[in-house]
JSON list of C-alpha atoms in Angstrom, two decimals:
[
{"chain": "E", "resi": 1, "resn": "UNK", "atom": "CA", "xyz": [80.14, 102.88, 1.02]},
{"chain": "E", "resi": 2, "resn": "UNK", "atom": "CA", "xyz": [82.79, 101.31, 3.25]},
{"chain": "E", "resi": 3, "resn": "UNK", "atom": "CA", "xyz": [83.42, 97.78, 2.59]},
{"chain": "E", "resi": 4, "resn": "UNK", "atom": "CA", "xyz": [85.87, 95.26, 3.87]},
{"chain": "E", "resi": 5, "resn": "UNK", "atom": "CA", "xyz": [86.26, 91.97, 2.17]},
{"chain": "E", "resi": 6, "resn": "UNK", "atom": "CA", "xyz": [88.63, 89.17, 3.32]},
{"chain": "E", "resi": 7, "resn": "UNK", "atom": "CA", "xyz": [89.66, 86.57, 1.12]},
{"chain": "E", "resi": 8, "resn": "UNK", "atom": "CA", "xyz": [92.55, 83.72, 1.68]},
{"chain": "E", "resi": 9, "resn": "UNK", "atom": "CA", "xyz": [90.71, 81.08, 3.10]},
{"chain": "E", "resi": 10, "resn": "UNK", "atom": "CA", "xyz": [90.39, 77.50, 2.24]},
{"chain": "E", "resi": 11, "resn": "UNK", "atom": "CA", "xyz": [91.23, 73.86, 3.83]},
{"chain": "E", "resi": 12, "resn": "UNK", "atom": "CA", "xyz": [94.53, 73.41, 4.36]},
{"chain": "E", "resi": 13, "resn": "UNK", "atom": "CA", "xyz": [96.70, 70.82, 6.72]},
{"chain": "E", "resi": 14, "resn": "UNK", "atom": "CA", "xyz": [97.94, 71.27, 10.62]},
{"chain": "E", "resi": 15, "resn": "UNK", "atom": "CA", "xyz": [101.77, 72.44, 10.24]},
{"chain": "E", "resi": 16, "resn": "UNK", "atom": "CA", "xyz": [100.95, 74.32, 7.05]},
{"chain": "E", "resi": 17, "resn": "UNK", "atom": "CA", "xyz": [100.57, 78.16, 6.33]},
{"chain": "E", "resi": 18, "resn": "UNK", "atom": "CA", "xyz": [97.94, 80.52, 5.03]},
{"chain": "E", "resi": 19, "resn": "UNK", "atom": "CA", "xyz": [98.20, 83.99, 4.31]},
{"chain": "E", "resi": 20, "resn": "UNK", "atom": "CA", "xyz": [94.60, 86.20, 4.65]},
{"chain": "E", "resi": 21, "resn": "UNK", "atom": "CA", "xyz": [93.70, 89.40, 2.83]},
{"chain": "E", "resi": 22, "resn": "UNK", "atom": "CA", "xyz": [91.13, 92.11, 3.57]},
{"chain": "E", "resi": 23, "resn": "UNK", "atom": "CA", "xyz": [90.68, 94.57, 0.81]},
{"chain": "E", "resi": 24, "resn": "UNK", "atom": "CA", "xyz": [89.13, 97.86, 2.12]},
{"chain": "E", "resi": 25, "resn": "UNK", "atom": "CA", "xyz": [87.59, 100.64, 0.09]},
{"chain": "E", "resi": 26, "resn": "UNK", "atom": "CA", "xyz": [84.73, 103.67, 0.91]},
{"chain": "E", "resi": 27, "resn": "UNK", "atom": "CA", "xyz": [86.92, 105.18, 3.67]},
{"chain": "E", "resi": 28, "resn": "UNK", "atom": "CA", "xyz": [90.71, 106.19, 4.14]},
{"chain": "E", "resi": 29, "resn": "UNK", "atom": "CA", "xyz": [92.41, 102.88, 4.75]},
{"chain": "E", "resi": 30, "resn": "UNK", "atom": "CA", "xyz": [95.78, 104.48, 6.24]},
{"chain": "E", "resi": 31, "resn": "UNK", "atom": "CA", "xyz": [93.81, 106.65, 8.46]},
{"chain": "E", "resi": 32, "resn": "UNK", "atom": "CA", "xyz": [92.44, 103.66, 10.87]},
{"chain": "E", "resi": 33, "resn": "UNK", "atom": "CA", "xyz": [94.06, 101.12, 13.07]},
{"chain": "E", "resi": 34, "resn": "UNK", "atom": "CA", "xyz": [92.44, 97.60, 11.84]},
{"chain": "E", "resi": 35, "resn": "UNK", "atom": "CA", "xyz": [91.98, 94.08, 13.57]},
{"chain": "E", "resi": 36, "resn": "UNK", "atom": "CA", "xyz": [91.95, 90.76, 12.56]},
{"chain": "E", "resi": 37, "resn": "UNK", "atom": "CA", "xyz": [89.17, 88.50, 15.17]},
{"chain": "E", "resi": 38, "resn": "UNK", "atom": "CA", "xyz": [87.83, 84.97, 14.37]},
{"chain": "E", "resi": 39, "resn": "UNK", "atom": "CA", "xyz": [84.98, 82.48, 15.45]},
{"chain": "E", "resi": 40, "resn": "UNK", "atom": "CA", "xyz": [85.15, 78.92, 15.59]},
{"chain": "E", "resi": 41, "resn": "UNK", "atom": "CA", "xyz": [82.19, 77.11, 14.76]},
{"chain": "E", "resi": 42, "resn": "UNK", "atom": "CA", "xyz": [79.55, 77.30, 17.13]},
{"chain": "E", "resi": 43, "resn": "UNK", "atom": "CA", "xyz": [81.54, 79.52, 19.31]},
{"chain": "E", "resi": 44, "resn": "UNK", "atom": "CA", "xyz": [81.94, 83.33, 20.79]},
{"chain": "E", "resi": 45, "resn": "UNK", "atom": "CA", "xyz": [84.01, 85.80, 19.39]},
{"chain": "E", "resi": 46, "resn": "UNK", "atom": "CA", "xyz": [88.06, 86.05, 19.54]},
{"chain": "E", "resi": 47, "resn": "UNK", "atom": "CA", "xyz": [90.34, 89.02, 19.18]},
{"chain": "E", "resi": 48, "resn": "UNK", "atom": "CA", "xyz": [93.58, 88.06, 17.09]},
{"chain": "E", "resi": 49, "resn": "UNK", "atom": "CA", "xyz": [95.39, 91.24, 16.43]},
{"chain": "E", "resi": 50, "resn": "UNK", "atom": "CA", "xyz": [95.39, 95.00, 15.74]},
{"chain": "E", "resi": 51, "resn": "UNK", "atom": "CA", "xyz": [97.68, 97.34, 13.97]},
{"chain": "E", "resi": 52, "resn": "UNK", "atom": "CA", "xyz": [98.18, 100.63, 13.93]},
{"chain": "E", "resi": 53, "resn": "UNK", "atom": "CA", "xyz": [97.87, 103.56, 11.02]},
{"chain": "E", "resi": 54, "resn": "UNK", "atom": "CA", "xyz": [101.31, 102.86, 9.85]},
{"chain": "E", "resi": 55, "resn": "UNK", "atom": "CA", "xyz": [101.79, 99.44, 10.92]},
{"chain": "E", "resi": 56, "resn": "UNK", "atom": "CA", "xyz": [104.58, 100.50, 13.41]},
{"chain": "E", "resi": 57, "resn": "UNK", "atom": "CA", "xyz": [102.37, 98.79, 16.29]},
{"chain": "E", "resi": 58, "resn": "UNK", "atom": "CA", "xyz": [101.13, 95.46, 16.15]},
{"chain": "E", "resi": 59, "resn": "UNK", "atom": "CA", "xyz": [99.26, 93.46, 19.02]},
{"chain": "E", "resi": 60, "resn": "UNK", "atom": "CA", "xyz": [98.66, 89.60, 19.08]},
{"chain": "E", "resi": 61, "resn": "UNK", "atom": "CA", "xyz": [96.80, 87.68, 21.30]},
{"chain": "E", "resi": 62, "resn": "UNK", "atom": "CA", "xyz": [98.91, 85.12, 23.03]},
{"chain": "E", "resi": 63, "resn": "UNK", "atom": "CA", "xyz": [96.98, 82.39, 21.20]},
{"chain": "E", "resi": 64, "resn": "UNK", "atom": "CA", "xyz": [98.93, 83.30, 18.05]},
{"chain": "E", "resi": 65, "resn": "UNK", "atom": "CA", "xyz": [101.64, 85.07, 18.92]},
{"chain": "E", "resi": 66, "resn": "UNK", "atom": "CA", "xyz": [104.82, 83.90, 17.19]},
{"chain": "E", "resi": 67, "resn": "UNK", "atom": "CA", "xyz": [102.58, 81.95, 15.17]},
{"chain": "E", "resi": 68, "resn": "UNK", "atom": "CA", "xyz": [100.41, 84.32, 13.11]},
{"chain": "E", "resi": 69, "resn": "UNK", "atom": "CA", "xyz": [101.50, 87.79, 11.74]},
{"chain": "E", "resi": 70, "resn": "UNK", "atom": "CA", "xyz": [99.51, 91.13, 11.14]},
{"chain": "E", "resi": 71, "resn": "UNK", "atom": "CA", "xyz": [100.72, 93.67, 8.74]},
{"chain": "E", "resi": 72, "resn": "UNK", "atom": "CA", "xyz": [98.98, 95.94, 6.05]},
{"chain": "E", "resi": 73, "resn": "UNK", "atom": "CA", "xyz": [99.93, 97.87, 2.87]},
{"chain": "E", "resi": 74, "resn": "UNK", "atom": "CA", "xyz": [98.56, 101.23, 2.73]},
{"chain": "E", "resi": 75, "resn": "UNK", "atom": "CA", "xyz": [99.19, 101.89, -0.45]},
{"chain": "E", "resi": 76, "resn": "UNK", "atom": "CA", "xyz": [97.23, 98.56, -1.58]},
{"chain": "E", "resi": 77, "resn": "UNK", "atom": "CA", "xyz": [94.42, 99.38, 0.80]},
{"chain": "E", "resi": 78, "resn": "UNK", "atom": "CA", "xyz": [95.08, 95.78, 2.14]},
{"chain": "E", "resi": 79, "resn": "UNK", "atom": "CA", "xyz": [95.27, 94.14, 5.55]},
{"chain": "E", "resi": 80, "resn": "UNK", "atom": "CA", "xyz": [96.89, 90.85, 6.30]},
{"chain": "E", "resi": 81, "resn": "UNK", "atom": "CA", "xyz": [97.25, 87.99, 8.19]},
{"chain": "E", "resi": 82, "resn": "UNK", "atom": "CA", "xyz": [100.17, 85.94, 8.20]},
{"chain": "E", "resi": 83, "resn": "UNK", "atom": "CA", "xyz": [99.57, 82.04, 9.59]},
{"chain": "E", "resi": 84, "resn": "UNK", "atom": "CA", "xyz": [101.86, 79.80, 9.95]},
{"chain": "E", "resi": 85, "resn": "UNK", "atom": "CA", "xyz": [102.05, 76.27, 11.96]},
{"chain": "E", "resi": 86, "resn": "UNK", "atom": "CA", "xyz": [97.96, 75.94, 11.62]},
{"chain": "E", "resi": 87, "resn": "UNK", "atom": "CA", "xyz": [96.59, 73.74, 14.31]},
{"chain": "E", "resi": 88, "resn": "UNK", "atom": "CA", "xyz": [93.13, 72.29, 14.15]},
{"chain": "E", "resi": 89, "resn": "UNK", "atom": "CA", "xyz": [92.07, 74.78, 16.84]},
{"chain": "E", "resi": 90, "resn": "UNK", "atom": "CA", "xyz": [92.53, 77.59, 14.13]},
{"chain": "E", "resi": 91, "resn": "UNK", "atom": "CA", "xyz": [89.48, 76.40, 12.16]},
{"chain": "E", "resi": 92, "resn": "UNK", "atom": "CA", "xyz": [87.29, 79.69, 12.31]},
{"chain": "E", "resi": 93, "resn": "UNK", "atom": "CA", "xyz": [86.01, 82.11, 10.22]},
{"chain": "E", "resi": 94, "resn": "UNK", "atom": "CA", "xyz": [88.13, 85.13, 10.55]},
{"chain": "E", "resi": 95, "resn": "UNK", "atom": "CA", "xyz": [87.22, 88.27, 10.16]},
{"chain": "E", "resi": 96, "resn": "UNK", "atom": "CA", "xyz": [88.71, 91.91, 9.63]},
{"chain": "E", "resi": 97, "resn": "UNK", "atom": "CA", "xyz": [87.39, 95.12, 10.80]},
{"chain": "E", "resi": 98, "resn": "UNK", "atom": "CA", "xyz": [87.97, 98.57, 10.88]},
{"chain": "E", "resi": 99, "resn": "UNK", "atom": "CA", "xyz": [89.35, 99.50, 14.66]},
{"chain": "E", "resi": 100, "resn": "UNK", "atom": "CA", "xyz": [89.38, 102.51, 16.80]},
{"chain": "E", "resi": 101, "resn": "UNK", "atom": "CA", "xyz": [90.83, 103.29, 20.10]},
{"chain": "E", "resi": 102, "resn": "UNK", "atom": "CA", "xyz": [89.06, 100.49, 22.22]},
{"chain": "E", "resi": 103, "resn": "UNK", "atom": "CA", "xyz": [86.18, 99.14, 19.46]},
{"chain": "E", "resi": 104, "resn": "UNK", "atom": "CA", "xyz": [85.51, 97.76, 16.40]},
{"chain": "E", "resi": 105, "resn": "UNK", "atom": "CA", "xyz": [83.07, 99.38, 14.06]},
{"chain": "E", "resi": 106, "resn": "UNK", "atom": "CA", "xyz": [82.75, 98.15, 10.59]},
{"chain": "E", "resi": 107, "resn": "UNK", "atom": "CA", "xyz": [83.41, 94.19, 9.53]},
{"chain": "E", "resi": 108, "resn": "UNK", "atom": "CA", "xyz": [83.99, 92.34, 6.77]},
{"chain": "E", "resi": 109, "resn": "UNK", "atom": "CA", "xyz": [81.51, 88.92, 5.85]},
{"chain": "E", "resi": 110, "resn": "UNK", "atom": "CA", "xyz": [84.64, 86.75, 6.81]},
{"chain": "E", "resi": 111, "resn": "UNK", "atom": "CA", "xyz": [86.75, 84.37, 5.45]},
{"chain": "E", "resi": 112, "resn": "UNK", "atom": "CA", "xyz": [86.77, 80.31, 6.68]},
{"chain": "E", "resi": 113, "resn": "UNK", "atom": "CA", "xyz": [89.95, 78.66, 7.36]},
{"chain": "E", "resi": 114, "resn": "UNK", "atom": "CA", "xyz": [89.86, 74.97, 7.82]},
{"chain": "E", "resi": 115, "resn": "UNK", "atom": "CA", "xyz": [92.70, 73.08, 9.58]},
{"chain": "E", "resi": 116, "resn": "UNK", "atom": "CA", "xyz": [92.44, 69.56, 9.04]},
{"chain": "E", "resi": 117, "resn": "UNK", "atom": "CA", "xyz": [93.93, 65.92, 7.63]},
{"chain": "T", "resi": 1, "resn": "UNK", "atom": "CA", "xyz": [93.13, 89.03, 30.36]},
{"chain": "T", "resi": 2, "resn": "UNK", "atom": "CA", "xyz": [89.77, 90.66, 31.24]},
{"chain": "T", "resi": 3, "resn": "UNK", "atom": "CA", "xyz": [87.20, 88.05, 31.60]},
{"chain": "T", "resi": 4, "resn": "UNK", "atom": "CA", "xyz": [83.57, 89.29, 30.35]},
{"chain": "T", "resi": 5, "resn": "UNK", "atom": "CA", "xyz": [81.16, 87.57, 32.11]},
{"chain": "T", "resi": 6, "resn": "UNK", "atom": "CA", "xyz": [77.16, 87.97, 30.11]},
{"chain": "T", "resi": 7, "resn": "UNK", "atom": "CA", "xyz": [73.68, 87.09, 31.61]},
{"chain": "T", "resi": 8, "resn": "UNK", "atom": "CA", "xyz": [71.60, 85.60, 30.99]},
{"chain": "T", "resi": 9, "resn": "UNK", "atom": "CA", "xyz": [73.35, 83.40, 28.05]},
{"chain": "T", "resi": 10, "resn": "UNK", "atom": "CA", "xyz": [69.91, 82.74, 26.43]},
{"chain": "T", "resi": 11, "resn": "UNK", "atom": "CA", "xyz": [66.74, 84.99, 26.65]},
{"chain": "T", "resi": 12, "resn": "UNK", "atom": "CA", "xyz": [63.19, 84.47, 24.72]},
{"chain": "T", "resi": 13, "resn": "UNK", "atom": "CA", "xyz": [61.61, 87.61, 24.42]},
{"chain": "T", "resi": 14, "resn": "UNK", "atom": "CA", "xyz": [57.78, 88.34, 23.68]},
{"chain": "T", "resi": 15, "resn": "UNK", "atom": "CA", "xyz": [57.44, 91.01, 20.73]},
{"chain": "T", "resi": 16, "resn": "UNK", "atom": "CA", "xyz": [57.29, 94.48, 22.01]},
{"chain": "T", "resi": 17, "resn": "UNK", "atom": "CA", "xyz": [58.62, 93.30, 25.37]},
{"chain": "T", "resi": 18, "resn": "UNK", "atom": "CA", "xyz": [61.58, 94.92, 26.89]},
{"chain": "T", "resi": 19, "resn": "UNK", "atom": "CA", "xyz": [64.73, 93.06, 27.15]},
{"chain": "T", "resi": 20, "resn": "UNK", "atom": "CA", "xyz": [68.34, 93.30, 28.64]},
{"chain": "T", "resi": 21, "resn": "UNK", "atom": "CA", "xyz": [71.66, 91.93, 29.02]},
{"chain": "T", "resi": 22, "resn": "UNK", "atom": "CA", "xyz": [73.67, 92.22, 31.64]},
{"chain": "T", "resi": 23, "resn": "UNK", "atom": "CA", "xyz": [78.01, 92.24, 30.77]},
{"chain": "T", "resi": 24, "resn": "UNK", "atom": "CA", "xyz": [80.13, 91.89, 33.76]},
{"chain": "T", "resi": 25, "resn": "UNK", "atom": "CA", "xyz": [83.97, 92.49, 33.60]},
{"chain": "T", "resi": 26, "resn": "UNK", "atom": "CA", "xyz": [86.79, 91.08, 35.92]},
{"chain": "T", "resi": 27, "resn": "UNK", "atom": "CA", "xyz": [88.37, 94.58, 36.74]},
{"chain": "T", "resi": 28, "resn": "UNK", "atom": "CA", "xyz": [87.29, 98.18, 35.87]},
{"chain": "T", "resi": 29, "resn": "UNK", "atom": "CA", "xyz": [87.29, 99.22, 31.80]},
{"chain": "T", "resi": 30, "resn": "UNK", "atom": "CA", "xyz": [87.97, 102.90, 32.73]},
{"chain": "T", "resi": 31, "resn": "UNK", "atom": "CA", "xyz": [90.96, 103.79, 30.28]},
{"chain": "T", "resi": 32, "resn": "UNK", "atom": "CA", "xyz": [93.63, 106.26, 31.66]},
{"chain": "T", "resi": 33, "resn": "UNK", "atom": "CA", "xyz": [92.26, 108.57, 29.20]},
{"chain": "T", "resi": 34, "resn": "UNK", "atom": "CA", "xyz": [89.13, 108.69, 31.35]},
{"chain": "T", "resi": 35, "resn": "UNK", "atom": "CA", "xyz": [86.92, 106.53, 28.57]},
{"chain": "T", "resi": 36, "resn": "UNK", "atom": "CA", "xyz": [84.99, 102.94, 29.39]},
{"chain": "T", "resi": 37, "resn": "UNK", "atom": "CA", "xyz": [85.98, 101.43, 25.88]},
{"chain": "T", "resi": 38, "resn": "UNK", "atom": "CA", "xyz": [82.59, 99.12, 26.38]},
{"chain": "T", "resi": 39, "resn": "UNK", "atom": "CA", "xyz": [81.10, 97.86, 23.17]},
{"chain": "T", "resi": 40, "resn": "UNK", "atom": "CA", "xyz": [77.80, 96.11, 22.68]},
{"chain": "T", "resi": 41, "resn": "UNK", "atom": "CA", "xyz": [78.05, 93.88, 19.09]},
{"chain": "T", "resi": 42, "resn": "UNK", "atom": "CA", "xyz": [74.85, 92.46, 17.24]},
{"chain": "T", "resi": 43, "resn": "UNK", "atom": "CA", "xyz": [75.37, 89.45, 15.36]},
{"chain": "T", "resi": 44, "resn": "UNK", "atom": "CA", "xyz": [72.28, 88.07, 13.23]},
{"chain": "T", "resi": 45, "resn": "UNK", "atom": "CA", "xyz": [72.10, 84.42, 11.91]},
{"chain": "T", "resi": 46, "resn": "UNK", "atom": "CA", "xyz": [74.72, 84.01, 9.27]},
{"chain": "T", "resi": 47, "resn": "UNK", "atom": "CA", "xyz": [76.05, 87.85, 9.03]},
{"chain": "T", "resi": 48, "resn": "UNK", "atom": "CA", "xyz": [79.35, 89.19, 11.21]},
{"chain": "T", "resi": 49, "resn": "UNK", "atom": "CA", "xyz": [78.83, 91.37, 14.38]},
{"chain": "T", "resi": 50, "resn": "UNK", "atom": "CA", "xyz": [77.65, 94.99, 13.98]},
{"chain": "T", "resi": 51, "resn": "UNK", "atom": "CA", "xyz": [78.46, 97.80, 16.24]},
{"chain": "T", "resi": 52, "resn": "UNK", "atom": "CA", "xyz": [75.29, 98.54, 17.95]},
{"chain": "T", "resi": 53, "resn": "UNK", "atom": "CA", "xyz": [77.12, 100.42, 20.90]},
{"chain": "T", "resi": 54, "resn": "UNK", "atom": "CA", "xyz": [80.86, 101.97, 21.75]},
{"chain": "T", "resi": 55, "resn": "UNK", "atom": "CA", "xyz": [81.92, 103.97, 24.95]},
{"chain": "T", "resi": 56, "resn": "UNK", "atom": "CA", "xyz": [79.41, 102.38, 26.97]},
{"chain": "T", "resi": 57, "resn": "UNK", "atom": "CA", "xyz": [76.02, 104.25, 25.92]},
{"chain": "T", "resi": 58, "resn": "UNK", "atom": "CA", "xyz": [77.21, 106.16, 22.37]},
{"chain": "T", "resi": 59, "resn": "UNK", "atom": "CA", "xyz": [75.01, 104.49, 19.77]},
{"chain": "T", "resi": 60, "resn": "UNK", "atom": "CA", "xyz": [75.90, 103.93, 16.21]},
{"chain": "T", "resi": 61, "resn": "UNK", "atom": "CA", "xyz": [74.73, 105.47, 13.55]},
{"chain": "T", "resi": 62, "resn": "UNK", "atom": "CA", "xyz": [71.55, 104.21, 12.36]},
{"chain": "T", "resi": 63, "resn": "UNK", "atom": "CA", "xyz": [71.06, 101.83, 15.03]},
{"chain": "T", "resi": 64, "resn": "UNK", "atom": "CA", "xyz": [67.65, 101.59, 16.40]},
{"chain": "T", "resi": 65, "resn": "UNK", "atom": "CA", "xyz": [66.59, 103.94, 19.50]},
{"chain": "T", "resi": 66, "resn": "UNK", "atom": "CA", "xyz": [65.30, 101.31, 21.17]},
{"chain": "T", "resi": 67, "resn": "UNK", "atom": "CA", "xyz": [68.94, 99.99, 22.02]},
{"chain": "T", "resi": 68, "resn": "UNK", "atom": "CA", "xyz": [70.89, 101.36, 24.96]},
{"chain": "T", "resi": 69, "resn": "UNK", "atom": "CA", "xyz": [73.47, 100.75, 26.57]},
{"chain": "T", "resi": 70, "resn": "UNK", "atom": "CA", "xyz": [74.51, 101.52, 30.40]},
{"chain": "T", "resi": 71, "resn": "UNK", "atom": "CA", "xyz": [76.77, 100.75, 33.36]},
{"chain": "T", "resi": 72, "resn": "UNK", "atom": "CA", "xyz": [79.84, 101.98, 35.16]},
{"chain": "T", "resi": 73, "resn": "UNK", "atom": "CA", "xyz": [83.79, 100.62, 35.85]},
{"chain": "T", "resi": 74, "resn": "UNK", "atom": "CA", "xyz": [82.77, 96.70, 35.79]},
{"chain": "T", "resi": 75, "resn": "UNK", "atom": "CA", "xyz": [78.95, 96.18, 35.51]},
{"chain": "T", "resi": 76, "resn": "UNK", "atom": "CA", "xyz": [77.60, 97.04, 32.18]},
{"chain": "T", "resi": 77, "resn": "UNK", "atom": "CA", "xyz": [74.20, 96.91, 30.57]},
{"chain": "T", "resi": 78, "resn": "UNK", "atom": "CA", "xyz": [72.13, 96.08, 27.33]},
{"chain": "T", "resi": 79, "resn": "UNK", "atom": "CA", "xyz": [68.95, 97.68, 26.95]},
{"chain": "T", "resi": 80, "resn": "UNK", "atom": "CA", "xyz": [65.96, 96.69, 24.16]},
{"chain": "T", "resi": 81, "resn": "UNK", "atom": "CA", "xyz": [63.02, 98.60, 25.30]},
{"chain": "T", "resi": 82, "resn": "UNK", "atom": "CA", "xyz": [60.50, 96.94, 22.61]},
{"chain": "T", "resi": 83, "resn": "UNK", "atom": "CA", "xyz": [62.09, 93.11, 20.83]},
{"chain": "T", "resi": 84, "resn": "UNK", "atom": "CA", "xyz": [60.74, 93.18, 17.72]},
{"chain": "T", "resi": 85, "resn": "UNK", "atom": "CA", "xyz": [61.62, 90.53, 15.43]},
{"chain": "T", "resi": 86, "resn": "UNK", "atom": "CA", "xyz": [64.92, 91.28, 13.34]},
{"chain": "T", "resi": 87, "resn": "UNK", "atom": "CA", "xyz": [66.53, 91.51, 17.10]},
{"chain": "T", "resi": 88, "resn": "UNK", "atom": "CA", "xyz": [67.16, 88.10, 16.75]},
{"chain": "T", "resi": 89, "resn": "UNK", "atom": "CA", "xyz": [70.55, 87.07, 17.09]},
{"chain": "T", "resi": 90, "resn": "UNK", "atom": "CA", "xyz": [73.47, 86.86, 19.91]},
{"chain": "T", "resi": 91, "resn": "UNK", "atom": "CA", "xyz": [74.69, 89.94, 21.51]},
{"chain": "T", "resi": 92, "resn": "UNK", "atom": "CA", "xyz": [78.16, 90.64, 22.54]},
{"chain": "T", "resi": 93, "resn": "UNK", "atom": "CA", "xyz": [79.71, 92.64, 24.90]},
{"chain": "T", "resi": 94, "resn": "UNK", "atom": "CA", "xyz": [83.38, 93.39, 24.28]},
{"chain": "T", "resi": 95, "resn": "UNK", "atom": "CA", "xyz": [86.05, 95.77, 26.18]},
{"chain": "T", "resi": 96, "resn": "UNK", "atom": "CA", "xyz": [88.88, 97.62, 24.61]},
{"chain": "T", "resi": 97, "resn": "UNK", "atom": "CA", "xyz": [90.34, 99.43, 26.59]},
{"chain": "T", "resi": 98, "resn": "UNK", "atom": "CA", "xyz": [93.05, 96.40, 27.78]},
{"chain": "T", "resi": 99, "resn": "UNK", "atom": "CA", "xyz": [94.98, 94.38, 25.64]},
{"chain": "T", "resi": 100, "resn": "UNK", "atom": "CA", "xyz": [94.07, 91.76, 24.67]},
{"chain": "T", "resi": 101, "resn": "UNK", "atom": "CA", "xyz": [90.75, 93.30, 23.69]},
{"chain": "T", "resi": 102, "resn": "UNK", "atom": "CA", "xyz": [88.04, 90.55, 25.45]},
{"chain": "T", "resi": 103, "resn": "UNK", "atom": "CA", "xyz": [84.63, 89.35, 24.35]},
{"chain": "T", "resi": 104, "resn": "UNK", "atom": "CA", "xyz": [81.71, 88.08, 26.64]},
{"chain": "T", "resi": 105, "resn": "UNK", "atom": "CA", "xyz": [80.73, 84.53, 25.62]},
{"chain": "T", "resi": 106, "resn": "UNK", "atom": "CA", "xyz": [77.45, 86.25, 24.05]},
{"chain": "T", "resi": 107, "resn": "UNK", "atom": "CA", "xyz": [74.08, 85.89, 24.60]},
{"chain": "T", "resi": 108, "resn": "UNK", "atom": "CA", "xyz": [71.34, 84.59, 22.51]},
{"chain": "T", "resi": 109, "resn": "UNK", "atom": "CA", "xyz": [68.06, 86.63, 21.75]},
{"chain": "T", "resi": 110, "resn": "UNK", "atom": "CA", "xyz": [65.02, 84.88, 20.06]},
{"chain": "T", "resi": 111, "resn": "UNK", "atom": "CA", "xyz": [61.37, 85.28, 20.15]},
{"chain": "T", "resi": 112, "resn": "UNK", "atom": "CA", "xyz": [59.12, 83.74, 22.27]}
]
């Protein structure tokens, strides 16, 4: 059964860093491109990132660029997400999912980050 | 970025009534490969999105037949012929095929 489960989160202060895991299992990790998208609370849906099989290509959205980092270990059958300088703005729960060429079909529960004083 | 534009953003839907959601994007979703990466997401009180729908009308495995999906270039469509009551949620359209991959502002679903 494929599962993705994020872990990482917690409460932490604007200017600091977190670093996010997503541990997959039931399917072939290196085989799929993966994405990182969050929610703030009470809001829509926002994409973050996306990498490829290998992690040669990355994509950020330009509300994190420089800011947050994707990467992966195949070998751990682990995705990550790099954040550094958290604003407040960055509270969400963040999810990862397994991606595909234009969608994203299987998600993990999510993971809340909270960026406050 | 492609804006995704839903309607309406709230709907209250009679049991066994049909429903739909309409998903408008600010330029045309047809990839160079000659696939509308169109994607309708369920999400459910308290659970992440599910898949309900990719390439426009393909639906996922083991989703209900009464969800379909339709549309063309820029206007795209959400189809529940009969609401019943786990349907409750927000729905989310969301395009892939250019970066940055864009989400509609969703659109709640509850029963009248």
């Amino acid at each position: 059964q494929m599962q993705l489960v994020e872990s990482g989160g917690g409460l932490v202060k604007p200017g600091e860093s977190l670093r996010l895991s997503c541990a997959a299992s039931g399917f072939t990790f290196r085989g799929h491109f993966m994405s990182w998208i969050r929610q703030a609370p009470g809001k829509g849906l926002e994409w973050l990132a996306y990498i490829s099989f290998e992690g040669t290509l990355t994509y950020h959205a330009d509300s994190v660029k420089g800011r947050f980092t994707i990467s992966r270990d195949n070998g751990k059958n682990s995705l990550y997400l790099q954040m550094n300088s958290l604003r407040a703005e960055d509270t969400a729960v963040y999810y990862c999912a397994k991606a595909g060429t234009g969608w994203l079909d299987h998600w993990g529960q999510g993971v809340t980050v909270t960026v406050s004083s | 970025d492609v804006v995704m534009t839903q309607s309406p953003l709230s709907l209250s839907v009679t049991l066994g009534q049909p429903a739909s959601i309409s998903c408008r994007s600010s330029q045309s979703l047809v990839y160079t490969d000659g696939n509308i990466y169109l994607n309708w997401l369920q999400q459910r009180p308290g659970q992440p999105p599910k898949r309900l729908i990719y390439k426009v009308s393909d639906r996922e495995s083991g989703v209900p037949d009464r969800f379909s999906g339709s549309g063309s270039a820029t206007d795209f469509t959400l189809h529940i012929s009969r609401v019943e009551a786990e349907d409750v949620g927000v729905y989310y359209c969301m395009q892939g095929t250019h970066w940055p991959w864009t989400f509609g502002q969703g659109t709640k679903v509850e029963i009248k």
